[in-house]
Structure formats: C-alpha cells, structure tokens
Amino acid sequence: MDVSRQQSTASDSTEPGNGQAIERGPRARTKRLMLETATRLMQAGVTPSVSEVAEAAQVSRATAYRYFPSQAALVQAVVDEGLGPILTWQSTSADAERRVADLFDTAMPRIEAFEATFKAALKLSLDQWARRQAGTLDGEPAFTRGHRIELLKQAIAPLKGRLPPREFKRLAQALSLIFGVEVLIVLKDIWGLDSRRTMSVAQWAAGALVRAAVAESIEEGDGSEPTAVVV
C-alpha cells in the first residue's frame, strides 16, 4: 500500500459515537453529499438514478458508482436515512397493544415528514415490478422493502408465546397494511384526511387488530383468561 493510500484510509477511519461508527474524511464527505443530494431530489418527488445524483452533486459518475453501485442501493440508503430513529425503535412494555401504539407514535410522524421520499422509493419498487413482469428488468439489482416486518414483529413480541406461530405472523402481516407510506396514500390522498385524523384511524385499526387476534386465539384455545391487554 502506498503512502497516499495509507493517508486516505486513515482519514476515512471510523470512530464510535452514540453507539455507532461515525465516518470521517473526504470519502465520507462525498458519500454524505450524495445522500443529501439524493434526499433533496426524492423529497421533490423524483426517483433519481445514480448518474442524476452525481450530476446534481457535481461528483463524477465513476466516483458515484463506487459509493452506490445501483439505483436500488442509492434509494435504499436514502430510505434508511429517512427512517432514522425508526430503525432503532425499541420498547420495554410487556403489553403488545401499547407497544404497537408506541411504534406508530414514533414512526408515522417521521414517515409523513419524509413522505415524498418514501413515495419516490415506492415508485421505484412499482416500476421494477412492472419491468420484471415485462421481462425488461434484466440484471438490475432489485430494490427491496421490508423494515416494517421486523419492526412489527418486535412490536407484538409479547404475543409470541400466546399466539400460534401462524396467527402471530398473520397479525404482523395485517398490521403491515396500515403501517408505512401506503397508509398515507390511502387516508390522506384518497380520503383527504389531515395528519391528526390519519394517525387516529391508523392507531384505531392497529389496536383493533391486536385485540381481535388475542380474542380469536382465546376462542380457539381452552377458554382460559388471557393476560390483560392494557389500552
């Protein structure tokens, strides 16, 4: 390794901070510039390619592709930036309904704040699906979505021992229908609800699903009384 390479590597080293590594140096600054540029474009409703972000950020295409080898990788990085604290959400409550409500309280305002970004990401997902159906996606890496799966499973974790595995999974799947940018599309864009009413409906639906899953499990079981579900 030559001296310049050693200096570059040293300047791009990471240091711990607030529980996670902090990238430093020219490479980190370039990557941050690209992420900020991509976020700005996506918040404006655009689903940019790596080349488009490189041009807007005044970074060479070769450099841009070193950081983000595909549009899917770029959009995923912007989505993770937008999700921010949602990705590290945790709850100490032993009550599933309360945990779900807390997750919605934490996540939905943030999702709404980055609504345009998540809609742009959704557009990429739909575009790739259409091209895959038409056989024109070729070897382009797929943009995958799935953070909500683990988040919702974590939210209803107290029910893991009370619900049969299939019913536990079904509850997480049902909750996923009302968690994410899709609920904003339905309740805000189609129904015309404001933020407060959108959150109210989503929270009501989430609580109803948790209670229904618990009640159904009791009816199909031995009829014993469940641990109280705190509202």
XYZ file of N, CA, C and O in Angstrom, residues 35-157:
492
model
N -25.798 11.517 -0.561
C -27.024 11.175 0.158
C -27.924 12.396 0.339
O -29.141 12.320 0.152
N -27.320 13.518 0.695
C -28.104 14.744 0.875
C -28.714 15.204 -0.442
O -29.860 15.666 -0.479
N -27.958 15.068 -1.515
C -28.469 15.457 -2.833
C -29.604 14.536 -3.255
O -30.648 14.994 -3.748
N -29.420 13.229 -3.062
C -30.463 12.269 -3.413
C -31.712 12.491 -2.569
O -32.841 12.405 -3.074
N -31.527 12.802 -1.290
C -32.667 13.067 -0.418
C -33.434 14.297 -0.885
O -34.672 14.300 -0.933
N -32.697 15.345 -1.259
C -33.343 16.563 -1.748
C -34.163 16.279 -2.999
O -35.305 16.749 -3.137
N -33.612 15.490 -3.906
C -34.323 15.154 -5.138
C -35.557 14.300 -4.846
O -36.634 14.514 -5.417
N -35.408 13.345 -3.942
C -36.536 12.472 -3.637
C -37.610 13.205 -2.848
O -38.801 12.932 -3.014
N -37.215 14.143 -2.019
C -38.207 14.954 -1.305
C -38.963 15.865 -2.271
O -40.047 16.361 -1.961
N -38.392 16.060 -3.464
C -39.074 16.838 -4.502
C -39.921 15.938 -5.407
O -40.505 16.404 -6.383
N -39.953 14.636 -5.062
C -40.796 13.719 -5.808
C -40.107 12.962 -6.924
O -40.751 12.243 -7.686
N -38.778 13.108 -7.034
C -38.024 12.459 -8.105
C -37.426 11.156 -7.576
O -37.030 11.070 -6.416
N -37.381 10.133 -8.434
C -36.662 8.901 -8.099
C -35.400 8.895 -8.952
O -35.391 8.395 -10.079
N -34.305 9.466 -8.471
C -33.133 9.710 -9.315
C -32.283 8.472 -9.547
O -32.236 7.559 -8.721
N -31.593 8.459 -10.669
C -30.585 7.441 -10.931
C -29.287 7.870 -10.263
O -29.152 9.021 -9.809
N -28.328 6.974 -10.203
C -27.022 7.317 -9.631
C -26.374 8.420 -10.454
O -25.785 9.362 -9.904
N -26.503 8.348 -11.769
C -25.912 9.365 -12.642
C -26.540 10.729 -12.406
O -25.849 11.759 -12.401
N -27.842 10.765 -12.212
C -28.530 12.038 -11.974
C -28.104 12.663 -10.658
O -27.937 13.885 -10.567
N -27.910 11.833 -9.637
C -27.446 12.353 -8.353
C -26.007 12.845 -8.486
O -25.646 13.901 -7.943
N -25.187 12.104 -9.216
C -23.798 12.518 -9.423
C -23.743 13.884 -10.100
O -22.963 14.757 -9.702
N -24.574 14.071 -11.108
C -24.587 15.351 -11.824
C -25.057 16.479 -10.912
O -24.461 17.563 -10.889
N -26.104 16.232 -10.153
C -26.627 17.270 -9.257
C -25.650 17.602 -8.145
O -25.574 18.752 -7.689
N -24.892 16.601 -7.699
C -23.928 16.811 -6.617
C -22.565 17.255 -7.135
O -21.652 17.506 -6.346
N -22.431 17.307 -8.470
C -21.169 17.658 -9.110
C -20.065 16.690 -8.695
O -18.945 17.083 -8.338
N -20.404 15.422 -8.756
C -19.462 14.335 -8.476
C -19.355 13.498 -9.743
O -20.338 13.321 -10.456
N -18.184 12.990 -10.041
C -18.038 12.181 -11.243
C -18.868 10.905 -11.135
O -19.081 10.381 -10.041
N -19.320 10.406 -12.278
C -20.121 9.181 -12.275
C -19.327 8.005 -11.724
O -19.869 7.159 -10.995
N -18.054 7.948 -12.079
C -17.211 6.851 -11.592
C -17.156 6.853 -10.066
O -17.265 5.804 -9.422
N -16.991 8.039 -9.494
C -16.961 8.158 -8.035
C -18.311 7.777 -7.446
O -18.389 7.039 -6.459
N -19.397 8.263 -8.047
C -20.741 7.986 -7.539
C -21.020 6.494 -7.489
O -21.555 5.980 -6.496
N -20.643 5.792 -8.547
C -20.920 4.352 -8.604
C -20.042 3.554 -7.652
O -20.382 2.407 -7.322
N -18.951 4.133 -7.187
C -18.146 3.446 -6.178
C -18.883 3.409 -4.844
O -18.768 2.458 -4.082
N -19.637 4.455 -4.577
C -20.402 4.502 -3.335
C -21.732 3.769 -3.461
O -22.161 3.079 -2.534
N -22.385 3.952 -4.595
C -23.704 3.364 -4.809
C -23.710 2.674 -6.174
O -23.922 3.319 -7.198
N -23.458 1.379 -6.213
C -23.321 0.662 -7.485
C -24.607 0.518 -8.288
O -24.557 0.107 -9.446
N -25.743 0.859 -7.704
C -27.012 0.752 -8.425
C -28.007 1.758 -7.877
O -27.849 2.287 -6.766
N -29.051 2.012 -8.639
C -30.120 2.899 -8.181
C -30.776 2.327 -6.930
O -31.114 3.064 -6.000
N -30.938 1.015 -6.900
C -31.558 0.376 -5.738
C -30.741 0.631 -4.477
O -31.299 0.928 -3.412
N -29.408 0.525 -4.580
C -28.544 0.766 -3.422
C -28.636 2.212 -2.958
O -28.662 2.503 -1.754
N -28.706 3.134 -3.910
C -28.818 4.551 -3.587
C -30.137 4.857 -2.893
O -30.164 5.505 -1.835
N -31.220 4.393 -3.461
C -32.538 4.662 -2.887
C -32.671 4.012 -1.513
O -33.233 4.597 -0.585
N -32.125 2.806 -1.358
C -32.178 2.145 -0.052
C -31.452 2.966 1.006
O -31.923 3.098 2.140
N -30.314 3.536 0.639
C -29.557 4.356 1.583
C -30.337 5.605 1.974
O -30.350 5.998 3.143
N -31.015 6.221 1.002
C -31.820 7.412 1.295
C -33.011 7.041 2.167
O -33.368 7.772 3.105
N -33.637 5.910 1.884
C -34.769 5.458 2.694
C -34.335 5.217 4.139
O -35.013 5.635 5.081
N -33.179 4.568 4.319
C -32.687 4.320 5.671
C -32.392 5.631 6.399
O -32.629 5.748 7.611
N -31.878 6.619 5.670
C -31.648 7.939 6.259
C -32.978 8.551 6.701
O -33.085 9.138 7.772
N -33.982 8.417 5.846
C -35.285 8.974 6.168
C -35.929 8.286 7.360
O -36.550 8.935 8.211
N -35.767 6.972 7.441
C -36.357 6.231 8.558
C -35.686 6.610 9.872
O -36.350 6.695 10.909
N -34.388 6.844 9.832
C -33.664 7.336 11.008
C -33.958 6.564 12.278
O -33.727 5.353 12.358
N -34.514 7.245 13.295
C -34.731 6.614 14.603
C -35.735 5.471 14.576
O -35.773 4.673 15.518
N -36.533 5.377 13.521
C -37.493 4.269 13.443
C -36.761 2.937 13.435
O -37.218 1.950 14.026
N -35.612 2.897 12.772
C -34.873 1.643 12.626
C -34.322 1.126 13.954
O -34.040 -0.065 14.082
N -34.156 2.015 14.931
C -33.621 1.596 16.230
C -34.699 1.622 17.313
O -34.386 1.581 18.498
N -35.969 1.668 16.902
C -37.068 1.710 17.870
C -37.060 0.467 18.748
O -36.837 -0.641 18.284
N -37.296 0.695 20.034
C -37.425 -0.394 20.993
C -38.466 -0.027 22.022
O -38.770 1.157 22.225
N -39.017 -1.017 22.676
C -39.990 -0.769 23.735
C -39.733 -1.740 24.875
O -39.392 -2.908 24.650
N -39.907 -1.248 26.091
C -39.745 -2.103 27.269
C -41.078 -2.581 27.799
O -41.131 -3.351 28.758
N -42.172 -2.142 27.182
C -43.501 -2.539 27.641
C -43.730 -4.022 27.373
O -43.299 -4.566 26.358
N -44.460 -4.665 28.277
C -44.800 -6.074 28.102
C -46.160 -6.238 27.446
O -46.635 -7.362 27.262
N -46.797 -5.120 27.108
C -48.133 -5.153 26.515
C -48.056 -4.885 25.016
O -47.553 -3.849 24.586
N -48.522 -5.820 24.223
C -48.402 -5.720 22.765
C -49.147 -4.523 22.197
O -48.631 -3.825 21.310
N -50.347 -4.276 22.670
C -51.117 -3.163 22.112
C -50.443 -1.833 22.396
O -50.398 -0.946 21.535
N -49.911 -1.700 23.595
C -49.202 -0.459 23.933
C -47.940 -0.307 23.088
O -47.598 0.782 22.646
N -47.232 -1.404 22.872
C -46.009 -1.364 22.065
C -46.327 -0.968 20.620
O -45.606 -0.165 20.013
N -47.390 -1.522 20.073
C -47.782 -1.174 18.702
C -48.137 0.311 18.625
O -47.733 1.015 17.695
N -48.890 0.798 19.615
C -49.257 2.218 19.630
C -48.013 3.097 19.708
O -47.919 4.134 19.033
N -47.044 2.675 20.521
C -45.800 3.447 20.649
C -45.019 3.455 19.339
O -44.466 4.484 18.947
N -44.974 2.309 18.657
C -44.281 2.249 17.367
C -44.937 3.196 16.370
O -44.247 3.934 15.658
N -46.256 3.197 16.318
C -46.959 4.090 15.398
C -46.705 5.549 15.767
O -46.496 6.389 14.884
N -46.723 5.860 17.072
C -46.463 7.235 17.512
C -45.061 7.691 17.114
O -44.841 8.857 16.778
N -44.109 6.772 17.167
C -42.729 7.092 16.815
C -42.544 7.200 15.308
O -41.883 8.122 14.812
N -43.119 6.250 14.591
C -42.811 6.111 13.168
C -43.629 7.001 12.241
O -43.079 7.579 11.292
N -44.930 7.106 12.457
C -45.772 7.751 11.460
C -45.455 9.235 11.250
O -45.450 9.700 10.098
N -45.164 10.027 12.301
C -44.781 11.420 12.039
C -43.508 11.525 11.202
O -43.393 12.397 10.340
N -42.563 10.632 11.448
C -41.313 10.637 10.671
C -41.585 10.226 9.223
O -41.046 10.812 8.280
N -42.421 9.225 9.041
C -42.775 8.778 7.691
C -43.488 9.901 6.942
O -43.238 10.128 5.759
N -44.343 10.629 7.635
C -45.035 11.738 6.990
C -44.062 12.859 6.630
O -44.180 13.490 5.574
N -43.075 13.100 7.502
C -42.091 14.151 7.225
C -41.286 13.840 5.968
O -40.882 14.749 5.239
N -41.041 12.547 5.713
C -40.306 12.121 4.526
C -41.238 11.420 3.536
O -40.808 10.525 2.804
N -42.473 11.874 3.520
C -43.486 11.241 2.682
C -43.076 11.179 1.210
O -43.207 10.141 0.545
N -42.563 12.283 0.688
C -42.177 12.318 -0.723
C -41.045 11.339 -1.014
O -41.029 10.677 -2.061
N -40.109 11.228 -0.081
C -39.001 10.281 -0.251
C -39.510 8.847 -0.326
O -39.126 8.063 -1.203
N -40.399 8.497 0.590
C -40.896 7.124 0.626
C -41.819 6.834 -0.559
O -41.870 5.698 -1.048
N -42.514 7.840 -1.047
C -43.338 7.646 -2.242
C -42.450 7.459 -3.470
O -42.766 6.658 -4.360
N -41.334 8.188 -3.518
C -40.395 8.015 -4.633
C -39.790 6.621 -4.606
O -39.596 5.987 -5.656
N -39.504 6.121 -3.403
C -38.982 4.761 -3.272
C -40.034 3.739 -3.678
O -39.727 2.735 -4.339
N -41.271 3.985 -3.288
C -42.367 3.098 -3.676
C -42.518 3.076 -5.194
O -42.760 2.017 -5.792
N -42.351 4.219 -5.819
C -42.435 4.295 -7.277
C -41.371 3.414 -7.929
O -41.648 2.700 -8.910
N -40.154 3.427 -7.380
C -39.098 2.573 -7.915
C -39.482 1.111 -7.780
O -39.304 0.317 -8.717
N -40.028 0.750 -6.627
C -40.434 -0.631 -6.406
C -41.502 -1.060 -7.413
O -41.435 -2.159 -7.982
N -42.469 -0.186 -7.658
C -43.544 -0.499 -8.609
C -43.013 -0.544 -10.045
O -43.417 -1.401 -10.837
N -42.117 0.374 -10.366
C -41.532 0.387 -11.707
C -40.748 -0.905 -11.961
O -40.841 -1.501 -13.040
N -39.971 -1.324 -10.959
C -39.202 -2.561 -11.117
C -40.131 -3.766 -11.247
O -39.854 -4.684 -12.025
N -41.221 -3.766 -10.509
C -42.178 -4.875 -10.613
C -42.736 -4.956 -12.032
O -42.816 -6.041 -12.615
N -43.122 -3.794 -12.579
C -43.681 -3.773 -13.929
C -42.659 -4.259 -14.958
O -42.990 -5.018 -15.885
N -41.410 -3.839 -14.794
C -40.367 -4.260 -15.731
C -40.028 -5.734 -15.572
O -39.727 -6.426 -16.544
N -40.121 -6.224 -14.327
C -39.879 -7.651 -14.103
C -40.980 -8.473 -14.775
O -40.717 -9.514 -15.388
N -42.228 -8.002 -14.669
C -43.340 -8.692 -15.310
C -43.180 -8.697 -16.830
O -43.560 -9.651 -17.502
N -42.628 -7.604 -17.348
C -42.444 -7.483 -18.801
C -41.158 -8.140 -19.278
O -40.897 -8.213 -20.487
N -40.330 -8.599 -18.335
C -39.076 -9.240 -18.694
C -38.000 -8.274 -19.138
O -37.068 -8.660 -19.850
N -38.104 -7.000 -18.702
C -37.133 -5.995 -19.141
C -36.251 -5.477 -18.004
O -35.508 -4.528 -18.189
N -36.354 -6.101 -16.822
C -35.531 -5.645 -15.692
C -34.082 -6.070 -15.866
O -33.164 -5.425 -15.346
N -33.880 -7.140 -16.634
C -32.541 -7.661 -16.890
C -31.810 -7.958 -15.575
O -32.383 -8.526 -14.666
N -30.563 -7.524 -15.473
C -29.785 -7.845 -14.281
C -29.753 -6.732 -13.255
O -28.925 -6.751 -12.342
N -30.640 -5.765 -13.378
C -30.642 -4.646 -12.432
C -30.997 -5.126 -11.026
O -31.978 -5.847 -10.836
N -30.192 -4.755 -10.015
C -30.489 -5.181 -8.642
C -31.867 -4.696 -8.200
O -32.279 -3.583 -8.517
N -32.573 -5.554 -7.495
C -33.925 -5.212 -7.047
C -33.872 -4.327 -5.808
O -33.016 -4.498 -4.930
N -34.787 -3.372 -5.755
C -34.961 -2.559 -4.554
C -35.900 -3.316 -3.626
O -37.041 -3.602 -3.991
N -35.412 -3.681 -2.468
C -36.207 -4.477 -1.541
C -36.720 -3.623 -0.391
O -36.043 -2.708 0.063
N -37.914 -3.934 0.050
C -38.525 -3.226 1.172
C -38.913 -4.264 2.216
O -39.403 -5.327 1.868
N -38.715 -3.954 3.478
C -39.049 -4.963 4.467
C -38.746 -4.597 5.904
O -38.866 -5.430 6.799
N -38.355 -3.328 6.142
C -38.073 -2.930 7.527
C -39.294 -3.132 8.418
O -39.162 -3.467 9.598
N -40.468 -2.917 7.880
C -41.677 -2.988 8.704
C -41.904 -4.391 9.256
O -42.538 -4.546 10.306
N -41.413 -5.405 8.561
C -41.637 -6.779 9.012
C -41.026 -6.990 10.393
O -41.695 -7.430 11.337
N -39.742 -6.673 10.525
C -39.069 -6.871 11.816
C -39.578 -5.905 12.876
O -39.692 -6.265 14.049
N -39.882 -4.678 12.468
C -40.394 -3.699 13.434
C -41.723 -4.156 14.029
O -41.941 -4.074 15.247
N -42.616 -4.638 13.191
C -43.923 -5.058 13.678
C -43.837 -6.354 14.475
O -44.555 -6.526 15.469
N -42.958 -7.257 14.075
C -42.762 -8.467 14.861
C -42.220 -8.129 16.244
O -42.600 -8.749 17.244
N -41.337 -7.129 16.290
C -40.808 -6.695 17.575
C -41.905 -6.050 18.417
O -41.968 -6.245 19.634
N -42.795 -5.297 17.760
C -43.864 -4.621 18.496
C -44.820 -5.616 19.150
O -45.306 -5.385 20.262
N -45.112 -6.711 18.475
C -46.063 -7.688 19.025
C -45.345 -8.864 19.679
O -45.969 -9.899 19.958
N -44.069 -8.707 19.969
C -43.274 -9.784 20.566
C -43.902 -10.381 21.830
O -43.793 -11.595 22.050
